[in-house]
């Protein structure tokens, strides 16, 4: 089937953008201090909290990388396996949520500082910025690809539009407005995907026709990947989710533990719908469009369906991207304000000054994210890099705060350093040997160092005393 852009699909993007901007401006009127801006005044009920957790986690990484690229490139079963790390991560956060709320911190760095000291806070802030700016950047580029494919607009123009929308929605009202736009976007995603699955299967001629038109390897358990390569695609999302500052901030912004529990259960149930739906759509796309970029597999289907259904899916895809982008941008700017500006530049800054500086950092980091994406050739590549830098550098240390009493400052900080350095060396200096994502090296290294160094230094301290 030939791909032919349809400019009429721009109407659906335009309507979505107008609604989101209008809602963001309206909600920004309720922001009076930093707690409102960063934690939504700790007022989120289960419905809105569920929507913002869903929308923040499921973005361009899913519809241009993740499930989409894996289903198109390797097959349906490896793609469906990507749901497992998410479910494990949600369940673990469900257990940890009351402890996260009890800390009452704006950032992951603040939690790490309380356990490991100021050095951990500084290192965590750098890791968050390295990872989150990368995540924001591929949301922008993914949006540009989508508009290029579906409407014919240039990738560059589409990327600029995404950058403006992401920066504006993050800056106008912080989490107070982002959470509301996230909730609407989250449920738009669910509706768009549920409608698309049966429609695209009908267009593709049904399951039997689809499996006839895909490579034989796409019906195997690993899709032609070795077991270790498959693990390399599964672990990054798990270790990002387990330590994701965005999720910790959202759990801290709920009205209470009851709201948090209900929201997380709803999030888990909806992921059981969304993740397989993306995989199935991208798998059908492989049958219809065998020669396109894997990252465009899901969005290509908008051109094969009736315009109303294609437009709804396009708006849902925009929702995936914009909501994830503004959430990670807001979170990274929070680190700049509280972990760098408030800690070293202006220790006596008032709450209003910190609020203004957060908005300034949103713009600065947003522009930097826009410039960064030119260094990575594909969305999946930058996704794996960003997830692993964060997952290896932050997650073992932060989980140990909640689940292992014997961890100490030396072990935690050593783990963070080893996780980041191993990732960067494997990806950049060695050039990803054997086509293995760095997560299979850096996460085990970070965990081993965390345990061994903590136990060794405790034993040494005990002997000296």
Coordinates of C-alpha atoms in Angstrom, one line a residue:
X1 CA 0.0 0.0 0.0
X2 CA 1.3 3.5 -0.9
X3 CA 1.7 6.2 1.7
X4 CA 0.1 9.5 0.7
X5 CA 0.0 12.4 3.1
X6 CA -3.4 13.9 3.9
X7 CA -3.3 17.6 4.9
X8 CA -6.9 17.4 6.2
X9 CA -5.6 15.5 9.2
X10 CA -4.1 18.8 10.4
X11 CA -7.6 19.8 11.6
X12 CA -7.5 17.1 14.3
X13 CA -4.0 18.3 15.5
X14 CA -5.3 21.9 15.5
X15 CA -8.4 21.1 17.5
X16 CA -6.3 19.2 20.0
X17 CA -3.8 22.0 20.4
X18 CA -6.4 24.6 20.9
X19 CA -8.2 22.6 23.6
X20 CA -4.9 21.9 25.4
X21 CA -3.7 25.5 25.3
X22 CA -7.1 26.8 26.5
X23 CA -7.2 24.4 29.4
X24 CA -3.6 25.1 30.3
X25 CA -4.3 28.9 30.5
X26 CA -7.5 28.3 32.5
X27 CA -5.7 26.1 35.1
X28 CA -2.7 28.4 35.3
X29 CA -5.0 30.9 37.1
X30 CA -5.1 28.6 40.1
X31 CA -1.3 28.6 40.5
X32 CA -0.1 30.8 43.4
X33 CA 3.1 29.1 44.7
X34 CA 5.7 26.4 44.0
X35 CA 3.7 23.6 45.6
X36 CA 0.8 24.4 43.2
X37 CA 3.2 24.6 40.2
X38 CA 5.3 21.5 41.0
X39 CA 3.0 19.2 43.0
X40 CA -0.4 20.6 41.9
X41 CA -1.0 21.7 45.5
X42 CA -1.1 18.0 46.5
X43 CA -4.7 18.0 45.4
X44 CA -4.9 15.3 42.7
X45 CA -7.8 12.9 43.0
X46 CA -7.6 9.3 41.6
X47 CA -9.1 10.1 38.2
X48 CA -6.8 13.0 37.3
X49 CA -3.8 11.2 38.9
X50 CA -4.5 8.1 36.9
X51 CA -4.7 10.1 33.7
X52 CA -1.4 12.0 34.3
X53 CA 0.5 8.8 35.3
X54 CA -0.8 7.2 32.1
X55 CA -0.1 10.1 29.8
X56 CA 3.4 10.9 31.3
X57 CA 4.6 7.3 30.9
X58 CA 3.2 6.6 27.4
X59 CA 4.7 9.0 24.9
X60 CA 6.8 9.1 21.8
X61 CA 8.9 6.2 23.2
X62 CA 5.9 3.9 22.8
X63 CA 4.5 5.2 19.5
X64 CA 7.8 5.8 17.6
X65 CA 10.2 3.6 19.6
X66 CA 9.3 0.9 22.1
X67 CA 6.3 -1.3 21.2
X68 CA 6.0 0.3 17.8
X69 CA 9.5 -0.2 16.5
X70 CA 9.9 -3.6 18.1
X71 CA 6.6 -4.9 16.7
X72 CA 7.5 -3.7 13.2
X73 CA 11.2 -4.8 13.3
X74 CA 11.0 -8.0 15.3
X75 CA 7.4 -9.2 15.6
X76 CA 4.4 -9.3 17.9
X77 CA 5.6 -11.4 20.8
X78 CA 8.8 -9.4 21.6
X79 CA 6.6 -6.3 21.4
X80 CA 4.0 -7.7 23.8
X81 CA 6.8 -8.6 26.2
X82 CA 7.5 -4.9 26.6
X83 CA 4.4 -4.6 28.6
X84 CA 5.9 -6.8 31.4
X85 CA 8.5 -4.3 32.7
X86 CA 5.8 -1.6 32.9
X87 CA 3.5 -3.9 34.9
X88 CA 6.3 -4.9 37.3
X89 CA 7.2 -1.2 37.6
X90 CA 3.7 -0.1 38.4
X91 CA 3.3 -2.8 41.0
X92 CA 6.6 -1.9 42.7
X93 CA 5.6 1.8 42.9
X94 CA 2.3 0.8 44.3
X95 CA 4.1 -0.7 47.3
X96 CA 6.5 2.2 47.6
X97 CA 4.0 5.0 47.2
X98 CA 3.2 5.7 50.9
X99 CA 7.0 6.0 51.6
X100 CA 7.4 8.3 48.6
X101 CA 4.6 10.6 49.9
X102 CA 6.1 10.5 53.4
X103 CA 9.4 12.0 52.1
X104 CA 7.5 15.1 50.7
X105 CA 10.4 16.1 48.4
X106 CA 10.1 18.0 45.1
X107 CA 12.8 15.9 43.4
X108 CA 14.5 12.5 43.5
X109 CA 17.7 14.3 44.3
X110 CA 16.2 15.5 47.6
X111 CA 15.3 12.0 48.6
X112 CA 18.8 10.7 47.7
X113 CA 20.4 13.6 49.6
X114 CA 18.5 12.7 52.8
X115 CA 19.9 9.1 52.6
X116 CA 23.3 9.6 51.0
X117 CA 24.3 13.2 51.5
X118 CA 24.9 16.3 49.3
X119 CA 27.1 14.5 46.8
X120 CA 24.3 12.2 45.9
X121 CA 22.0 15.1 45.3
X122 CA 24.4 16.8 43.0
X123 CA 25.1 13.7 41.0
X124 CA 21.4 12.8 40.7
X125 CA 20.7 16.3 39.4
X126 CA 23.2 15.8 36.6
X127 CA 21.8 12.4 35.7
X128 CA 18.2 13.7 35.6
X129 CA 19.2 16.5 33.3
X130 CA 21.2 14.1 31.0
X131 CA 18.2 11.7 30.7
X132 CA 15.2 14.0 30.8
X133 CA 16.4 16.5 28.3
X134 CA 17.0 13.5 26.0
X135 CA 13.5 12.2 26.6
X136 CA 12.0 15.7 25.8
X137 CA 14.1 15.9 22.7
X138 CA 12.7 12.7 21.1
X139 CA 9.2 13.8 21.9
X140 CA 9.8 16.8 19.7
X141 CA 11.3 14.9 16.9
X142 CA 8.7 12.2 17.1
X143 CA 6.0 14.8 16.6
X144 CA 7.8 16.2 13.6
X145 CA 8.0 12.8 12.0
X146 CA 4.3 12.3 12.6
X147 CA 3.2 15.5 11.0
X148 CA 5.6 14.9 8.1
X149 CA 4.2 11.4 7.4
X150 CA 0.5 12.2 7.9
X151 CA 0.1 15.8 6.6
X152 CA 3.2 16.4 4.4
X153 CA 4.6 19.1 6.7
X154 CA 8.4 19.1 6.9
X155 CA 9.9 17.3 9.9
X156 CA 11.7 20.5 10.9
X157 CA 8.5 22.5 11.0
X158 CA 6.7 19.8 12.9
X159 CA 9.5 19.6 15.4
X160 CA 9.4 23.3 16.1
X161 CA 5.6 23.2 16.6
X162 CA 6.1 20.4 19.1
X163 CA 8.8 22.3 20.9
X164 CA 6.6 25.4 21.2
X165 CA 3.6 23.4 22.5
X166 CA 5.7 21.4 25.0
X167 CA 7.5 24.4 26.4
X168 CA 4.3 26.5 26.6
X169 CA 2.1 23.9 28.3
X170 CA 4.9 23.1 30.9
X171 CA 5.5 26.8 31.6
X172 CA 2.0 28.2 31.8
X173 CA 0.7 26.3 34.9
X174 CA 3.2 23.6 35.9
X175 CA 1.7 20.3 37.2
X176 CA -1.6 22.1 38.1
X177 CA -2.3 22.5 34.4
X178 CA -0.2 19.6 33.0
X179 CA -2.1 17.1 35.1
X180 CA -5.5 18.3 33.7
X181 CA -4.3 18.2 30.1
X182 CA -2.6 14.9 30.8
X183 CA -5.9 13.4 32.1
X184 CA -7.8 14.4 29.0
X185 CA -5.0 13.3 26.7
X186 CA -4.7 10.0 28.5
X187 CA -8.3 9.0 27.8
X188 CA -8.1 10.3 24.3
X189 CA -5.2 7.8 23.8
X190 CA -7.3 4.9 25.1
X191 CA -10.2 5.8 22.8
X192 CA -8.1 6.3 19.7
X193 CA -6.2 3.0 20.1
X194 CA -9.3 1.0 20.9
X195 CA -11.1 2.3 17.8
X196 CA -8.0 1.8 15.6
X197 CA -7.2 -1.9 16.4
X198 CA -10.3 -3.5 14.8
X199 CA -10.3 -0.9 12.0
X200 CA -6.7 -1.5 10.9
X201 CA -7.1 -5.3 11.1
X202 CA -10.1 -5.0 8.8
X203 CA -8.1 -2.8 6.4
X204 CA -5.2 -5.3 6.4
X205 CA -7.5 -8.2 5.6
X206 CA -7.6 -9.9 9.0
X207 CA -5.1 -11.8 11.0
X208 CA -4.4 -14.5 8.4
X209 CA -3.6 -12.0 5.8
X210 CA -1.3 -10.1 8.1
X211 CA 0.8 -13.1 9.1
X212 CA 1.2 -14.1 5.5
X213 CA 2.8 -10.7 4.7
X214 CA 5.3 -10.5 7.6
X215 CA 8.6 -12.4 7.9
X216 CA 8.5 -15.8 9.5
X217 CA 10.8 -14.6 12.3
X218 CA 8.1 -12.1 13.3
X219 CA 6.0 -14.9 14.7
X220 CA 8.7 -16.4 16.9
X221 CA 9.2 -15.6 20.6
X222 CA 12.3 -13.5 20.1
X223 CA 11.8 -12.2 16.6
X224 CA 15.3 -13.1 15.5
X225 CA 16.9 -11.4 18.5
X226 CA 19.2 -13.3 20.8
X227 CA 17.9 -13.6 24.4
X228 CA 20.4 -11.1 25.7
X229 CA 19.5 -8.6 22.9
X230 CA 15.8 -9.0 23.8
X231 CA 16.6 -8.4 27.5
X232 CA 18.4 -5.2 26.3
X233 CA 15.1 -3.9 25.0
X234 CA 13.1 -4.9 28.1
X235 CA 15.2 -3.6 31.0
X236 CA 15.6 0.1 30.1
X237 CA 11.8 0.9 30.6
X238 CA 11.6 -1.1 33.8
X239 CA 14.5 0.7 35.5
X240 CA 13.4 4.1 34.2
X241 CA 9.9 3.6 35.6
X242 CA 11.1 2.3 39.0
X243 CA 13.1 5.5 39.6
X244 CA 11.3 8.0 37.5
X245 CA 11.1 11.4 39.2
X246 CA 8.0 12.2 37.2
X247 CA 6.2 9.3 38.8
X248 CA 7.5 10.1 42.3
X249 CA 6.3 13.7 41.9
X250 CA 2.9 12.7 40.8
X251 CA 2.5 10.2 43.6
X252 CA 3.5 12.9 46.0
X253 CA 0.9 15.3 44.5
X254 CA -2.1 13.0 45.3
X255 CA -4.7 13.9 47.9
X256 CA -3.6 10.9 50.0
X257 CA -2.7 7.2 50.0
X258 CA -6.2 6.1 49.0
X259 CA -6.2 8.3 45.9
X260 CA -2.8 7.1 45.0
X261 CA -3.7 3.4 45.3
X262 CA -6.8 3.8 43.1
X263 CA -5.0 5.8 40.5
X264 CA -2.2 3.2 40.2
X265 CA -4.6 0.3 39.9
X266 CA -6.4 2.2 37.2
X267 CA -3.1 3.0 35.4
X268 CA -2.1 -0.7 35.5
X269 CA -5.5 -1.8 34.0
X270 CA -5.4 0.8 31.2
X271 CA -1.8 -0.2 30.3
X272 CA -3.2 -3.7 29.8
X273 CA -5.2 -2.2 27.0
X274 CA -2.8 0.5 25.6
X275 CA 0.4 -1.5 25.3
X276 CA -1.0 -4.5 23.4
X277 CA -3.1 -2.2 21.2
X278 CA 0.1 -0.3 20.1
X279 CA 1.8 -3.6 19.4
X280 CA -1.0 -5.0 17.3
X281 CA -1.4 -1.8 15.2
X282 CA 2.3 -1.7 14.5
X283 CA 2.3 -5.4 13.6
X284 CA -0.5 -4.9 11.1
X285 CA 1.4 -1.9 9.7
X286 CA 4.3 -4.2 8.9
X287 CA 1.9 -6.2 6.6
X288 CA 0.6 -3.0 4.9
X289 CA 3.8 -1.0 4.7
X290 CA 6.8 -3.3 4.6
X291 CA 9.4 -0.7 3.6
X292 CA 8.8 2.3 6.0
X293 CA 10.9 3.5 9.0
X294 CA 10.0 1.2 12.0
X295 CA 9.3 4.3 14.1
X296 CA 6.5 5.4 11.7
X297 CA 4.7 2.0 11.8
X298 CA 1.8 3.1 14.0
X299 CA 1.3 6.6 12.4
X300 CA 1.3 5.2 8.9
X301 CA -1.9 3.5 9.7
X302 CA -3.7 6.9 9.9
X303 CA -3.4 7.1 6.2
X304 CA -4.9 3.7 5.5
X305 CA -8.1 4.3 7.5
X306 CA -11.2 6.5 7.1
X307 CA -10.2 10.1 7.9
X308 CA -12.3 10.4 11.1
X309 CA -10.6 7.3 12.6
X310 CA -7.2 8.3 11.3
X311 CA -7.6 11.8 12.7
X312 CA -8.6 10.5 16.1
X313 CA -5.5 8.3 16.2
X314 CA -3.4 11.2 15.1
X315 CA -4.8 13.4 17.9
X316 CA -4.1 10.6 20.3
X317 CA -0.5 10.3 19.1
X318 CA -0.1 14.0 19.6
X319 CA -1.5 13.6 23.1
X320 CA 1.1 10.8 23.8
X321 CA 3.9 13.1 22.7
X322 CA 3.0 16.5 24.1
X323 CA 2.0 15.3 27.5
X324 CA 5.1 13.2 28.0
X325 CA 7.3 16.0 26.7
X326 CA 5.9 18.8 29.0
X327 CA 6.0 16.5 32.0
X328 CA 9.7 15.6 31.7
X329 CA 10.5 19.2 30.8
X330 CA 8.8 20.4 34.0
X331 CA 10.5 17.8 36.1
X332 CA 14.0 18.6 34.7
X333 CA 13.4 22.3 35.3
X334 CA 12.4 21.5 38.9
X335 CA 15.9 20.0 39.4
X336 CA 17.5 23.1 38.0
X337 CA 15.6 25.3 40.4
X338 CA 15.9 23.4 43.7
X339 CA 19.0 21.4 43.3
X340 CA 21.3 23.9 41.5
X341 CA 19.8 27.4 41.6
X342 CA 18.4 27.3 45.1
X343 CA 21.3 25.3 46.5
X344 CA 24.3 27.1 45.1
X345 CA 23.3 30.4 43.3
X346 CA 20.6 32.0 45.5
X347 CA 20.1 30.1 48.7
X348 CA 17.7 32.8 50.1
X349 CA 15.4 32.9 47.0
X350 CA 11.8 33.4 47.9
X351 CA 9.1 31.0 46.8
X352 CA 7.9 33.4 44.1
X353 CA 11.5 33.8 42.9
X354 CA 11.9 30.0 42.7
X355 CA 8.6 29.8 40.8
X356 CA 9.8 32.3 38.2
X357 CA 13.2 30.6 37.8
X358 CA 11.5 27.2 37.2
X359 CA 9.6 28.8 34.3
X360 CA 12.8 30.3 33.0
X361 CA 14.6 26.9 33.2
X362 CA 11.6 25.3 31.3
X363 CA 12.3 27.5 28.4
X364 CA 16.1 27.1 28.5
X365 CA 16.0 23.3 28.8
X366 CA 13.3 23.1 26.1
X367 CA 15.5 24.9 23.6
X368 CA 18.4 22.7 24.5
X369 CA 16.2 19.6 24.0
X370 CA 15.3 20.9 20.6
X371 CA 19.0 21.3 19.7
X372 CA 20.0 17.9 21.1
X373 CA 17.8 15.7 18.9
X374 CA 20.1 16.3 15.9
X375 CA 22.7 14.1 17.5
X376 CA 20.6 10.9 17.4
X377 CA 19.5 9.2 14.1
X378 CA 16.4 7.4 15.5
X379 CA 13.9 7.8 18.3
X380 CA 14.5 4.3 19.5
X381 CA 18.3 5.0 19.8
X382 CA 17.9 8.1 22.0
X383 CA 15.2 6.4 24.0
X384 CA 17.4 3.5 24.9
X385 CA 20.2 5.9 25.8
X386 CA 18.1 8.2 28.0
X387 CA 16.3 5.4 29.8
X388 CA 19.5 3.6 30.6
X389 CA 21.5 6.6 31.8
X390 CA 18.6 7.2 34.3
X391 CA 17.8 3.6 35.1
X392 CA 21.3 2.6 35.8
X393 CA 22.4 5.8 37.5
X394 CA 19.4 6.5 39.7
X395 CA 17.1 3.5 40.1
X396 CA 19.2 1.0 42.1
X397 CA 20.2 3.8 44.6
X398 CA 16.6 5.2 45.0
X399 CA 15.0 1.8 45.4
X400 CA 17.6 0.9 48.1
X401 CA 16.4 3.9 50.1
X402 CA 12.9 2.3 50.3
X403 CA 13.7 -1.4 50.4
X404 CA 17.2 -2.0 51.8
X405 CA 18.1 -0.7 55.3
X406 CA 21.8 -1.7 55.0
X407 CA 22.6 0.5 52.1
X408 CA 24.9 3.4 52.9
X409 CA 26.2 6.7 51.3
X410 CA 29.4 5.1 49.9
X411 CA 27.5 2.3 48.3
X412 CA 24.7 4.5 46.9
X413 CA 27.0 7.1 45.4
X414 CA 29.3 4.4 44.0
X415 CA 26.4 2.7 42.3
X416 CA 25.3 6.0 40.7
X417 CA 28.7 6.7 39.3
X418 CA 29.2 3.2 38.0
X419 CA 25.8 3.2 36.4
X420 CA 26.3 6.4 34.4
X421 CA 29.9 5.9 33.5
X422 CA 29.3 2.3 32.3
X423 CA 26.4 3.5 30.1
X424 CA 28.4 6.3 28.5
X425 CA 31.5 4.2 27.9
X426 CA 29.5 1.3 26.4
X427 CA 27.3 3.6 24.1
X428 CA 29.7 6.4 23.2
X429 CA 33.3 5.1 23.5
X430 CA 32.8 1.5 22.6
X431 CA 30.0 2.2 20.1
X432 CA 27.5 -0.5 21.6
X433 CA 29.5 -3.7 20.9
X434 CA 27.6 -6.8 19.7
X435 CA 24.6 -4.6 19.1
X436 CA 23.7 -4.9 22.8
X437 CA 22.0 -2.0 24.6
X438 CA 24.1 -0.8 27.5
X439 CA 21.4 -1.7 30.0
X440 CA 22.5 -5.3 30.1
X441 CA 26.0 -4.2 31.3
X442 CA 25.4 -1.0 33.3
X443 CA 22.4 -2.0 35.5
X444 CA 23.9 -5.3 36.8
X445 CA 27.2 -3.3 37.4
X446 CA 25.3 -0.6 39.4
X447 CA 23.4 -3.2 41.5
X448 CA 26.5 -5.2 42.2
X449 CA 28.5 -2.2 43.2
X450 CA 25.6 -0.9 45.4
X451 CA 25.5 -4.2 47.4
X452 CA 29.2 -5.0 47.5
X453 CA 30.4 -1.5 48.5
X454 CA 27.7 -1.0 51.1
X455 CA 28.4 -4.3 52.8
X456 CA 32.2 -3.9 52.5
X457 CA 32.2 -0.4 54.1
X458 CA 29.9 -1.5 56.8
X459 CA 32.2 -4.4 57.7
X460 CA 35.2 -2.0 57.7
X461 CA 33.4 0.5 60.0
X462 CA 32.4 -2.3 62.4
X463 CA 36.0 -3.6 62.6
X464 CA 37.4 -0.1 63.3
X465 CA 35.0 0.5 66.1

